[in-house]
Every structure is written in structure tokens, then in C-alpha cells.
Amino acid sequence: MKVLIIALALAAGTRSLVTRTAPCCFGLTASGGPGGSVGQLVDGQNRFGQGLNAASYCIGSGAITDSSGRGCILTPPTTQFQCDVGATPTSGFSVGCDGGLEANGSAKFVACPTEDNGGYNIYTAGPANQQGCVAITLTADNCKTGCPAPPPAPAPTPKTCSPELTGNWE
């Protein structure tokens, strides 16, 4: 019986590992500020609020590529989220159980206006001296695992009655 339980535990662990590292493709939606579907310029800049067609991305082993095979990076020094030809994708990305995109464990992103048809560029930290930036979150429309149910509330402590009755009673 112990052997069966160990084998099942190993199989479940292996399945979880494959799910996390196997590529999964998704689209992104920005929430906060103006929000909207995330698209791309022809050069791979990820933007929203500009009427661009929705972009498609794939994540595997913590790295993102776009549908054109470009590696998605956080450009130094501004941390702009974009996908460049020939770039090695930045590692540390993940899709949370609720679909939230995270970079290095943080779901906080910043969108700053581009002055180009109402578009917003996406950063992990707003560039210095940039006006009009807003905090956003990015949500993947696929690749989420579903959050585990919260633990049940603790049972109420039973009230105890005194074995001796004192005072007036019926």
C-alpha cells in the first residue's frame, strides 16, 4: 500500500512540474487606468488603449515569447515590457492561479501614455519623470490553474455549561 501511495505522489508531482514548464499560450488584458486588450506594434512593443489587434504570447519555464517568436524582455533601464527579434526572453514570468501575469513574483505593472493615438506602454516600474503613469495588472486569458479553495473556517468553540446551577432557575 505504501508503494502505491509513493508512486501516486511521484506521478502527481511529475504532472505538476510538466504543467508549469510546458509552453502555454494566452492573450493579455490590462486592468486599471484606461485598461484594455494588449496588442503590439510591428517592432514588438506591447501596448493597449490604441486600438491594436490583441497579441498572443506563450510562456514556458518562466519565459515569454510572442506569436512571431520574439523573446519578451524587460528593457534596461526602463523595464518596458516588449518583445524583440533575437532577444533572449527575460525569465521570471509566471501566470498566477487567477490568471494574473507576474514578473519576478510581482503582479504590479505600470502603464504610461505614449502620446501615440491614446496608447500606453507597459513597464514593471514607471520611467523617471514620465507623467500620467498608472498602476495596472495584466491578466492572461489562458494558462491559469485555478486557485485552491480557501481552508474551511474553524469550527466554533462549543459552549460549556456549568454542572452546578446557581441563582433563580426553573
Short mmCIF file of N, CA and C in Angstrom, two decimals:
data_model
loop_
_atom_site.label_atom_id
_atom_site.label_comp_id
_atom_site.label_asym_id
_atom_site.label_seq_id
_atom_site.Cartn_x
_atom_site.Cartn_y
_atom_site.Cartn_z
N MET A 1 0.82 -1.19 0.00
CA MET A 1 0.00 0.00 0.00
C MET A 1 0.87 1.26 0.00
N LYS A 2 1.96 1.23 0.83
CA LYS A 2 2.86 2.38 0.89
C LYS A 2 3.49 2.65 -0.48
N VAL A 3 3.85 1.59 -1.20
CA VAL A 3 4.47 1.73 -2.50
C VAL A 3 3.49 2.43 -3.46
N LEU A 4 2.22 2.04 -3.41
CA LEU A 4 1.21 2.65 -4.27
C LEU A 4 1.06 4.14 -3.96
N ILE A 5 1.03 4.50 -2.70
CA ILE A 5 0.89 5.90 -2.31
C ILE A 5 2.10 6.70 -2.77
N ILE A 6 3.30 6.17 -2.60
CA ILE A 6 4.52 6.85 -3.05
C ILE A 6 4.50 7.02 -4.55
N ALA A 7 4.12 5.98 -5.29
CA ALA A 7 4.07 6.07 -6.75
C ALA A 7 3.07 7.12 -7.21
N LEU A 8 1.90 7.16 -6.57
CA LEU A 8 0.91 8.18 -6.93
C LEU A 8 1.41 9.58 -6.61
N ALA A 9 2.08 9.76 -5.50
CA ALA A 9 2.62 11.08 -5.13
C ALA A 9 3.68 11.52 -6.13
N LEU A 10 4.54 10.61 -6.55
CA LEU A 10 5.56 10.95 -7.55
C LEU A 10 4.93 11.30 -8.88
N ALA A 11 3.92 10.55 -9.28
CA ALA A 11 3.23 10.84 -10.55
C ALA A 11 2.56 12.19 -10.49
N ALA A 12 1.92 12.53 -9.39
CA ALA A 12 1.26 13.83 -9.26
C ALA A 12 2.28 14.95 -9.29
N GLY A 13 3.42 14.78 -8.63
CA GLY A 13 4.47 15.79 -8.64
C GLY A 13 5.04 15.99 -10.03
N THR A 14 5.24 14.90 -10.77
CA THR A 14 5.74 14.99 -12.13
C THR A 14 4.75 15.71 -13.02
N ARG A 15 3.46 15.45 -12.86
CA ARG A 15 2.45 16.10 -13.67
C ARG A 15 2.44 17.60 -13.41
N SER A 16 2.57 18.01 -12.15
CA SER A 16 2.60 19.43 -11.80
C SER A 16 3.80 20.10 -12.42
N LEU A 17 4.96 19.43 -12.42
CA LEU A 17 6.17 20.00 -12.97
C LEU A 17 6.01 20.22 -14.47
N VAL A 18 5.45 19.26 -15.18
CA VAL A 18 5.25 19.39 -16.62
C VAL A 18 4.30 20.53 -16.92
N THR A 19 3.22 20.66 -16.13
CA THR A 19 2.25 21.73 -16.36
C THR A 19 2.91 23.09 -16.24
N ARG A 20 3.81 23.27 -15.27
CA ARG A 20 4.44 24.57 -15.05
C ARG A 20 5.46 24.89 -16.13
N THR A 21 6.16 23.89 -16.67
CA THR A 21 7.24 24.18 -17.61
C THR A 21 6.81 24.02 -19.06
N ALA A 22 5.73 23.33 -19.34
CA ALA A 22 5.27 23.16 -20.71
C ALA A 22 4.73 24.49 -21.23
N PRO A 23 5.00 24.84 -22.49
CA PRO A 23 4.51 26.11 -23.03
C PRO A 23 2.98 26.18 -23.02
N CYS A 24 2.48 27.35 -22.73
CA CYS A 24 1.05 27.62 -22.73
C CYS A 24 0.86 29.00 -23.35
N CYS A 25 -0.10 29.14 -24.25
CA CYS A 25 -0.29 30.41 -24.96
C CYS A 25 -1.52 31.16 -24.47
N PHE A 26 -1.47 32.50 -24.54
CA PHE A 26 -2.50 33.35 -23.96
C PHE A 26 -2.51 34.73 -24.58
N GLY A 27 -3.59 35.46 -24.37
CA GLY A 27 -3.68 36.88 -24.66
C GLY A 27 -3.69 37.62 -23.33
N LEU A 28 -3.45 38.93 -23.36
CA LEU A 28 -3.39 39.72 -22.13
C LEU A 28 -4.41 40.85 -22.15
N THR A 29 -4.96 41.13 -20.98
CA THR A 29 -5.83 42.28 -20.78
C THR A 29 -5.28 43.10 -19.63
N ALA A 30 -5.19 44.42 -19.83
CA ALA A 30 -4.73 45.33 -18.78
C ALA A 30 -5.94 45.85 -18.03
N SER A 31 -5.83 45.92 -16.70
CA SER A 31 -6.88 46.48 -15.85
C SER A 31 -6.26 47.57 -14.99
N GLY A 32 -7.02 48.63 -14.80
CA GLY A 32 -6.51 49.79 -14.08
C GLY A 32 -6.22 50.87 -15.10
N GLY A 33 -6.40 52.11 -14.72
CA GLY A 33 -6.21 53.17 -15.71
C GLY A 33 -7.22 52.97 -16.82
N PRO A 34 -6.82 53.22 -18.07
CA PRO A 34 -7.77 53.03 -19.18
C PRO A 34 -8.04 51.56 -19.49
N GLY A 35 -7.07 50.68 -19.22
CA GLY A 35 -7.24 49.24 -19.44
C GLY A 35 -7.54 48.87 -20.87
N GLY A 36 -7.65 47.58 -21.12
CA GLY A 36 -7.99 47.07 -22.44
C GLY A 36 -7.10 45.92 -22.86
N SER A 37 -7.38 45.42 -24.05
CA SER A 37 -6.63 44.31 -24.62
C SER A 37 -5.22 44.77 -24.99
N VAL A 38 -4.22 43.92 -24.71
CA VAL A 38 -2.83 44.25 -25.03
C VAL A 38 -2.53 43.79 -26.45
N GLY A 39 -2.02 44.71 -27.26
CA GLY A 39 -1.61 44.42 -28.62
C GLY A 39 -0.13 44.76 -28.79
N GLN A 40 0.35 44.72 -30.04
CA GLN A 40 1.75 45.01 -30.31
C GLN A 40 1.91 45.88 -31.54
N LEU A 41 2.92 46.74 -31.47
CA LEU A 41 3.36 47.45 -32.67
C LEU A 41 4.20 46.46 -33.48
N VAL A 42 4.49 46.78 -34.74
CA VAL A 42 5.27 45.87 -35.58
C VAL A 42 6.67 45.61 -35.02
N ASP A 43 7.19 46.54 -34.21
CA ASP A 43 8.52 46.35 -33.64
C ASP A 43 8.50 45.54 -32.33
N GLY A 44 7.32 45.11 -31.88
CA GLY A 44 7.22 44.25 -30.70
C GLY A 44 6.89 44.97 -29.41
N GLN A 45 6.69 46.30 -29.45
CA GLN A 45 6.29 46.99 -28.22
C GLN A 45 4.87 46.57 -27.85
N ASN A 46 4.70 46.19 -26.60
CA ASN A 46 3.39 45.80 -26.10
C ASN A 46 2.66 47.04 -25.61
N ARG A 47 1.44 47.24 -26.11
CA ARG A 47 0.66 48.43 -25.77
C ARG A 47 -0.81 48.08 -25.65
N PHE A 48 -1.55 48.98 -25.01
CA PHE A 48 -3.01 48.89 -25.01
C PHE A 48 -3.56 50.31 -25.12
N GLY A 49 -4.87 50.39 -25.40
CA GLY A 49 -5.54 51.68 -25.49
C GLY A 49 -5.37 52.37 -26.83
N GLN A 50 -4.90 51.68 -27.81
CA GLN A 50 -4.57 52.29 -29.10
C GLN A 50 -5.32 51.63 -30.25
N GLY A 51 -6.18 50.67 -29.94
CA GLY A 51 -6.92 50.00 -31.00
C GLY A 51 -6.13 48.95 -31.75
N LEU A 52 -5.03 48.47 -31.18
CA LEU A 52 -4.24 47.42 -31.82
C LEU A 52 -4.96 46.08 -31.68
N ASN A 53 -4.72 45.18 -32.63
CA ASN A 53 -5.26 43.82 -32.52
C ASN A 53 -4.61 43.14 -31.31
N ALA A 54 -5.37 42.28 -30.66
CA ALA A 54 -4.86 41.55 -29.49
C ALA A 54 -3.65 40.71 -29.89
N ALA A 55 -2.62 40.76 -29.07
CA ALA A 55 -1.41 39.98 -29.31
C ALA A 55 -1.55 38.61 -28.62
N SER A 56 -0.73 37.69 -29.05
CA SER A 56 -0.71 36.36 -28.45
C SER A 56 0.71 36.06 -27.97
N TYR A 57 0.79 35.47 -26.80
CA TYR A 57 2.06 35.16 -26.16
C TYR A 57 2.05 33.71 -25.71
N CYS A 58 3.25 33.15 -25.52
CA CYS A 58 3.38 31.81 -24.95
C CYS A 58 4.40 31.88 -23.83
N ILE A 59 4.13 31.17 -22.74
CA ILE A 59 5.04 31.12 -21.61
C ILE A 59 5.47 29.68 -21.38
N GLY A 60 6.74 29.49 -21.10
CA GLY A 60 7.28 28.18 -20.76
C GLY A 60 8.55 28.39 -19.96
N SER A 61 8.69 27.68 -18.87
CA SER A 61 9.86 27.79 -17.99
C SER A 61 10.12 29.22 -17.56
N GLY A 62 9.06 30.00 -17.36
CA GLY A 62 9.21 31.36 -16.84
C GLY A 62 9.57 32.41 -17.86
N ALA A 63 9.62 32.06 -19.14
CA ALA A 63 9.99 33.00 -20.20
C ALA A 63 8.84 33.12 -21.20
N ILE A 64 8.65 34.34 -21.74
CA ILE A 64 7.55 34.61 -22.66
C ILE A 64 8.10 34.92 -24.05
N THR A 65 7.45 34.36 -25.06
CA THR A 65 7.69 34.73 -26.46
C THR A 65 6.35 35.16 -27.05
N ASP A 66 6.41 35.97 -28.11
CA ASP A 66 5.17 36.37 -28.76
C ASP A 66 4.89 35.45 -29.94
N SER A 67 3.77 35.66 -30.62
CA SER A 67 3.37 34.77 -31.72
C SER A 67 4.32 34.85 -32.91
N SER A 68 5.20 35.86 -32.95
CA SER A 68 6.21 35.97 -34.01
C SER A 68 7.53 35.33 -33.61
N GLY A 69 7.57 34.72 -32.41
CA GLY A 69 8.77 34.05 -31.95
C GLY A 69 9.80 34.99 -31.32
N ARG A 70 9.42 36.23 -31.08
CA ARG A 70 10.34 37.19 -30.46
C ARG A 70 10.38 36.97 -28.95
N GLY A 71 11.55 37.11 -28.37
CA GLY A 71 11.69 37.00 -26.92
C GLY A 71 11.17 38.24 -26.24
N CYS A 72 10.32 38.06 -25.23
CA CYS A 72 9.77 39.20 -24.49
C CYS A 72 10.70 39.52 -23.33
N ILE A 73 11.02 40.79 -23.21
CA ILE A 73 12.02 41.24 -22.24
C ILE A 73 11.51 42.45 -21.46
N LEU A 74 12.20 42.75 -20.39
CA LEU A 74 12.02 43.99 -19.65
C LEU A 74 13.26 44.81 -19.96
N THR A 75 13.12 45.79 -20.85
CA THR A 75 14.28 46.51 -21.36
C THR A 75 14.99 47.30 -20.26
N PRO A 76 16.30 47.23 -20.23
CA PRO A 76 17.02 48.08 -19.30
C PRO A 76 17.18 49.48 -19.90
N PRO A 77 17.21 50.53 -19.19
CA PRO A 77 16.99 50.63 -17.76
C PRO A 77 15.53 50.89 -17.41
N THR A 78 14.65 51.02 -18.42
CA THR A 78 13.27 51.44 -18.15
C THR A 78 12.33 50.34 -17.71
N THR A 79 12.67 49.11 -17.87
CA THR A 79 11.83 47.93 -17.59
C THR A 79 10.57 47.88 -18.45
N GLN A 80 10.64 48.43 -19.67
CA GLN A 80 9.49 48.34 -20.59
C GLN A 80 9.34 46.89 -21.03
N PHE A 81 8.09 46.42 -21.04
CA PHE A 81 7.76 45.05 -21.47
C PHE A 81 7.56 45.07 -22.97
N GLN A 82 8.51 44.46 -23.70
CA GLN A 82 8.39 44.38 -25.15
C GLN A 82 9.02 43.10 -25.64
N CYS A 83 8.77 42.76 -26.89
CA CYS A 83 9.27 41.52 -27.48
C CYS A 83 10.13 41.87 -28.68
N ASP A 84 11.41 41.48 -28.64
CA ASP A 84 12.37 41.88 -29.68
C ASP A 84 12.89 40.68 -30.45
N VAL A 85 13.12 40.89 -31.76
CA VAL A 85 13.72 39.87 -32.60
C VAL A 85 15.10 39.53 -32.07
N GLY A 86 15.39 38.25 -31.92
CA GLY A 86 16.70 37.79 -31.48
C GLY A 86 16.96 37.93 -29.99
N ALA A 87 16.01 38.48 -29.24
CA ALA A 87 16.22 38.67 -27.79
C ALA A 87 16.00 37.36 -27.05
N THR A 88 16.84 37.11 -26.06
CA THR A 88 16.62 36.00 -25.15
C THR A 88 15.55 36.46 -24.17
N PRO A 89 14.45 35.73 -24.06
CA PRO A 89 13.37 36.18 -23.17
C PRO A 89 13.83 36.34 -21.73
N THR A 90 13.33 37.38 -21.09
CA THR A 90 13.58 37.58 -19.67
C THR A 90 12.91 36.45 -18.90
N SER A 91 13.61 35.86 -17.94
CA SER A 91 12.99 34.81 -17.14
C SER A 91 12.32 35.44 -15.92
N GLY A 92 11.55 34.65 -15.22
CA GLY A 92 10.89 35.12 -14.00
C GLY A 92 9.43 35.47 -14.17
N PHE A 93 8.85 35.22 -15.34
CA PHE A 93 7.43 35.47 -15.55
C PHE A 93 6.63 34.24 -15.13
N SER A 94 5.41 34.48 -14.69
CA SER A 94 4.51 33.39 -14.36
C SER A 94 3.07 33.88 -14.48
N VAL A 95 2.16 32.92 -14.62
CA VAL A 95 0.73 33.21 -14.62
C VAL A 95 0.18 32.62 -13.35
N GLY A 96 -0.38 33.47 -12.50
CA GLY A 96 -0.91 33.03 -11.22
C GLY A 96 -2.15 32.17 -11.37
N CYS A 97 -2.57 31.59 -10.28
CA CYS A 97 -3.73 30.69 -10.30
C CYS A 97 -4.99 31.42 -10.75
N ASP A 98 -5.03 32.75 -10.59
CA ASP A 98 -6.19 33.55 -11.01
C ASP A 98 -6.02 34.15 -12.39
N GLY A 99 -4.89 33.84 -13.08
CA GLY A 99 -4.64 34.36 -14.42
C GLY A 99 -3.79 35.62 -14.43
N GLY A 100 -3.45 36.15 -13.27
CA GLY A 100 -2.63 37.36 -13.21
C GLY A 100 -1.20 37.09 -13.66
N LEU A 101 -0.70 37.95 -14.57
CA LEU A 101 0.69 37.83 -15.01
C LEU A 101 1.58 38.44 -13.92
N GLU A 102 2.67 37.75 -13.62
CA GLU A 102 3.62 38.24 -12.64
C GLU A 102 5.01 38.27 -13.25
N ALA A 103 5.79 39.26 -12.84
CA ALA A 103 7.20 39.35 -13.22
C ALA A 103 7.99 39.29 -11.92
N ASN A 104 8.79 38.25 -11.79
CA ASN A 104 9.60 38.05 -10.58
C ASN A 104 8.75 38.09 -9.31
N GLY A 105 7.58 37.45 -9.36
CA GLY A 105 6.71 37.33 -8.20
C GLY A 105 5.82 38.54 -7.93
N SER A 106 5.89 39.56 -8.75
CA SER A 106 5.06 40.75 -8.55
C SER A 106 4.03 40.90 -9.67
N ALA A 107 2.79 41.14 -9.30
CA ALA A 107 1.72 41.36 -10.28
C ALA A 107 1.53 42.84 -10.57
N LYS A 108 2.43 43.69 -10.07
CA LYS A 108 2.30 45.13 -10.26
C LYS A 108 3.02 45.56 -11.53
N PHE A 109 2.28 46.22 -12.40
CA PHE A 109 2.82 46.79 -13.62
C PHE A 109 2.41 48.26 -13.67
N VAL A 110 3.05 49.02 -14.54
CA VAL A 110 2.76 50.43 -14.70
C VAL A 110 2.55 50.70 -16.19
N ALA A 111 1.51 51.48 -16.51
CA ALA A 111 1.25 51.87 -17.89
C ALA A 111 1.47 53.38 -18.00
N CYS A 112 2.20 53.78 -19.03
CA CYS A 112 2.48 55.20 -19.24
C CYS A 112 2.06 55.59 -20.64
N PRO A 113 1.46 56.79 -20.78
CA PRO A 113 0.99 57.23 -22.09
C PRO A 113 2.14 57.42 -23.07
N THR A 114 1.87 57.09 -24.34
CA THR A 114 2.89 57.19 -25.38
C THR A 114 2.75 58.44 -26.23
N GLU A 115 1.63 59.15 -26.09
CA GLU A 115 1.32 60.30 -26.96
C GLU A 115 1.12 59.83 -28.41
N ASP A 116 0.79 58.55 -28.60
CA ASP A 116 0.56 57.98 -29.92
C ASP A 116 -0.83 57.35 -29.96
N ASN A 117 -1.82 58.10 -30.38
CA ASN A 117 -3.18 57.61 -30.54
C ASN A 117 -3.77 56.99 -29.28
N GLY A 118 -3.46 57.55 -28.12
CA GLY A 118 -4.04 57.07 -26.88
C GLY A 118 -3.44 55.79 -26.35
N GLY A 119 -2.27 55.39 -26.85
CA GLY A 119 -1.63 54.16 -26.43
C GLY A 119 -0.87 54.30 -25.13
N TYR A 120 -0.69 53.16 -24.47
CA TYR A 120 0.07 53.08 -23.22
C TYR A 120 1.10 51.99 -23.33
N ASN A 121 2.37 52.30 -23.02
CA ASN A 121 3.41 51.29 -22.90
C ASN A 121 3.33 50.66 -21.52
N ILE A 122 3.87 49.45 -21.39
CA ILE A 122 3.78 48.68 -20.15
C ILE A 122 5.18 48.51 -19.56
N TYR A 123 5.30 48.78 -18.26
CA TYR A 123 6.57 48.68 -17.54
C TYR A 123 6.33 47.93 -16.23
N THR A 124 7.44 47.47 -15.61
CA THR A 124 7.32 46.95 -14.25
C THR A 124 7.53 48.08 -13.25
N ALA A 125 8.18 49.16 -13.68
CA ALA A 125 8.34 50.37 -12.86
C ALA A 125 8.29 51.55 -13.81
N GLY A 126 7.54 52.57 -13.47
CA GLY A 126 7.41 53.73 -14.36
C GLY A 126 8.73 54.44 -14.57
N PRO A 127 8.99 54.91 -15.80
CA PRO A 127 10.22 55.66 -16.07
C PRO A 127 10.25 56.97 -15.27
N ALA A 128 11.45 57.38 -14.87
CA ALA A 128 11.60 58.63 -14.12
C ALA A 128 11.08 59.79 -14.95
N ASN A 129 10.41 60.70 -14.30
CA ASN A 129 9.89 61.94 -14.90
C ASN A 129 8.81 61.72 -15.95
N GLN A 130 8.25 60.54 -16.06
CA GLN A 130 7.16 60.28 -17.01
C GLN A 130 5.85 60.69 -16.35
N GLN A 131 5.07 61.50 -17.01
CA GLN A 131 3.80 61.98 -16.49
C GLN A 131 2.66 61.06 -16.93
N GLY A 132 1.63 60.96 -16.10
CA GLY A 132 0.40 60.25 -16.47
C GLY A 132 0.46 58.74 -16.32
N CYS A 133 1.46 58.20 -15.65
CA CYS A 133 1.55 56.74 -15.48
C CYS A 133 0.52 56.28 -14.45
N VAL A 134 0.00 55.06 -14.66
CA VAL A 134 -1.00 54.49 -13.75
C VAL A 134 -0.62 53.04 -13.43
N ALA A 135 -0.99 52.60 -12.23
CA ALA A 135 -0.78 51.21 -11.82
C ALA A 135 -1.78 50.33 -12.54
N ILE A 136 -1.32 49.19 -13.06
CA ILE A 136 -2.20 48.24 -13.74
C ILE A 136 -1.86 46.82 -13.31
N THR A 137 -2.75 45.90 -13.64
CA THR A 137 -2.47 44.48 -13.57
C THR A 137 -2.71 43.91 -14.95
N LEU A 138 -2.06 42.82 -15.26
CA LEU A 138 -2.22 42.14 -16.54
C LEU A 138 -2.79 40.75 -16.28
N THR A 139 -3.83 40.39 -17.03
CA THR A 139 -4.48 39.09 -16.83
C THR A 139 -4.42 38.28 -18.11
N ALA A 140 -3.94 37.05 -17.99
CA ALA A 140 -3.88 36.12 -19.12
C ALA A 140 -5.24 35.44 -19.27
N ASP A 141 -5.66 35.25 -20.52
CA ASP A 141 -6.96 34.61 -20.76
C ASP A 141 -6.84 33.08 -20.83
N ASN A 142 -5.66 32.56 -20.53
CA ASN A 142 -5.41 31.13 -20.54
C ASN A 142 -4.25 30.87 -19.58
N CYS A 143 -3.92 29.64 -19.36
CA CYS A 143 -2.75 29.22 -18.57
C CYS A 143 -2.93 29.31 -17.06
N LYS A 144 -4.08 29.77 -16.59
CA LYS A 144 -4.28 29.80 -15.14
C LYS A 144 -4.68 28.41 -14.67
N THR A 145 -4.33 28.13 -13.44
CA THR A 145 -4.57 26.80 -12.90
C THR A 145 -5.79 26.74 -12.00
N GLY A 146 -6.34 27.87 -11.64
CA GLY A 146 -7.46 27.89 -10.70
C GLY A 146 -6.92 27.87 -9.29
N CYS A 147 -7.32 28.83 -8.52
CA CYS A 147 -6.82 28.95 -7.15
C CYS A 147 -7.44 27.87 -6.27
N PRO A 148 -6.66 27.37 -5.34
CA PRO A 148 -7.22 26.36 -4.42
C PRO A 148 -8.30 26.99 -3.56
N ALA A 149 -9.23 26.18 -3.15
CA ALA A 149 -10.30 26.67 -2.27
C ALA A 149 -9.69 27.09 -0.95
N PRO A 150 -10.23 28.14 -0.35
CA PRO A 150 -9.71 28.54 0.96
C PRO A 150 -9.98 27.45 1.99
N PRO A 151 -9.15 27.39 3.03
CA PRO A 151 -9.39 26.36 4.05
C PRO A 151 -10.72 26.63 4.75
N PRO A 152 -11.36 25.59 5.23
CA PRO A 152 -12.65 25.79 5.90
C PRO A 152 -12.46 26.62 7.17
N ALA A 153 -13.47 27.36 7.52
CA ALA A 153 -13.43 28.16 8.75
C ALA A 153 -13.37 27.22 9.94
N PRO A 154 -12.65 27.63 10.97
CA PRO A 154 -12.58 26.75 12.14
C PRO A 154 -13.96 26.59 12.77
N ALA A 155 -14.19 25.42 13.30
CA ALA A 155 -15.48 25.14 13.96
C ALA A 155 -15.59 26.02 15.19
N PRO A 156 -16.79 26.52 15.48
CA PRO A 156 -16.95 27.35 16.67
C PRO A 156 -16.66 26.53 17.93
N THR A 157 -16.12 27.21 18.91
CA THR A 157 -15.83 26.55 20.18
C THR A 157 -17.14 26.25 20.88
N PRO A 158 -17.35 24.99 21.26
CA PRO A 158 -18.62 24.66 21.92
C PRO A 158 -18.71 25.37 23.28
N LYS A 159 -19.90 25.82 23.59
CA LYS A 159 -20.13 26.47 24.87
C LYS A 159 -20.31 25.38 25.92
N THR A 160 -19.72 25.64 27.05
CA THR A 160 -19.84 24.65 28.12
C THR A 160 -20.83 25.17 29.17
N CYS A 161 -21.52 24.25 29.74
CA CYS A 161 -22.47 24.59 30.80
C CYS A 161 -21.89 24.18 32.14
N SER A 162 -22.16 24.99 33.11
CA SER A 162 -21.69 24.68 34.44
C SER A 162 -22.51 23.52 34.98
N PRO A 163 -21.86 22.58 35.63
CA PRO A 163 -22.62 21.44 36.17
C PRO A 163 -23.49 21.85 37.37
N GLU A 164 -23.21 22.96 37.98
CA GLU A 164 -24.00 23.40 39.12
C GLU A 164 -24.82 24.61 38.72
N LEU A 165 -26.07 24.58 39.08
CA LEU A 165 -26.93 25.70 38.81
C LEU A 165 -27.00 26.57 40.07
N THR A 166 -26.80 27.85 39.87
CA THR A 166 -26.90 28.77 41.00
C THR A 166 -27.87 29.87 40.62
N GLY A 167 -28.45 30.52 41.57
CA GLY A 167 -29.36 31.61 41.32
C GLY A 167 -30.76 31.08 41.02
N ASN A 168 -31.62 31.97 40.54
CA ASN A 168 -33.01 31.59 40.23
C ASN A 168 -33.05 30.84 38.92
N TRP A 169 -33.82 29.77 38.93
CA TRP A 169 -34.00 28.99 37.69
C TRP A 169 -35.26 28.21 37.76
N GLU A 170 -35.72 27.80 36.59
CA GLU A 170 -36.95 26.99 36.54
C GLU A 170 -36.64 25.66 35.92
#
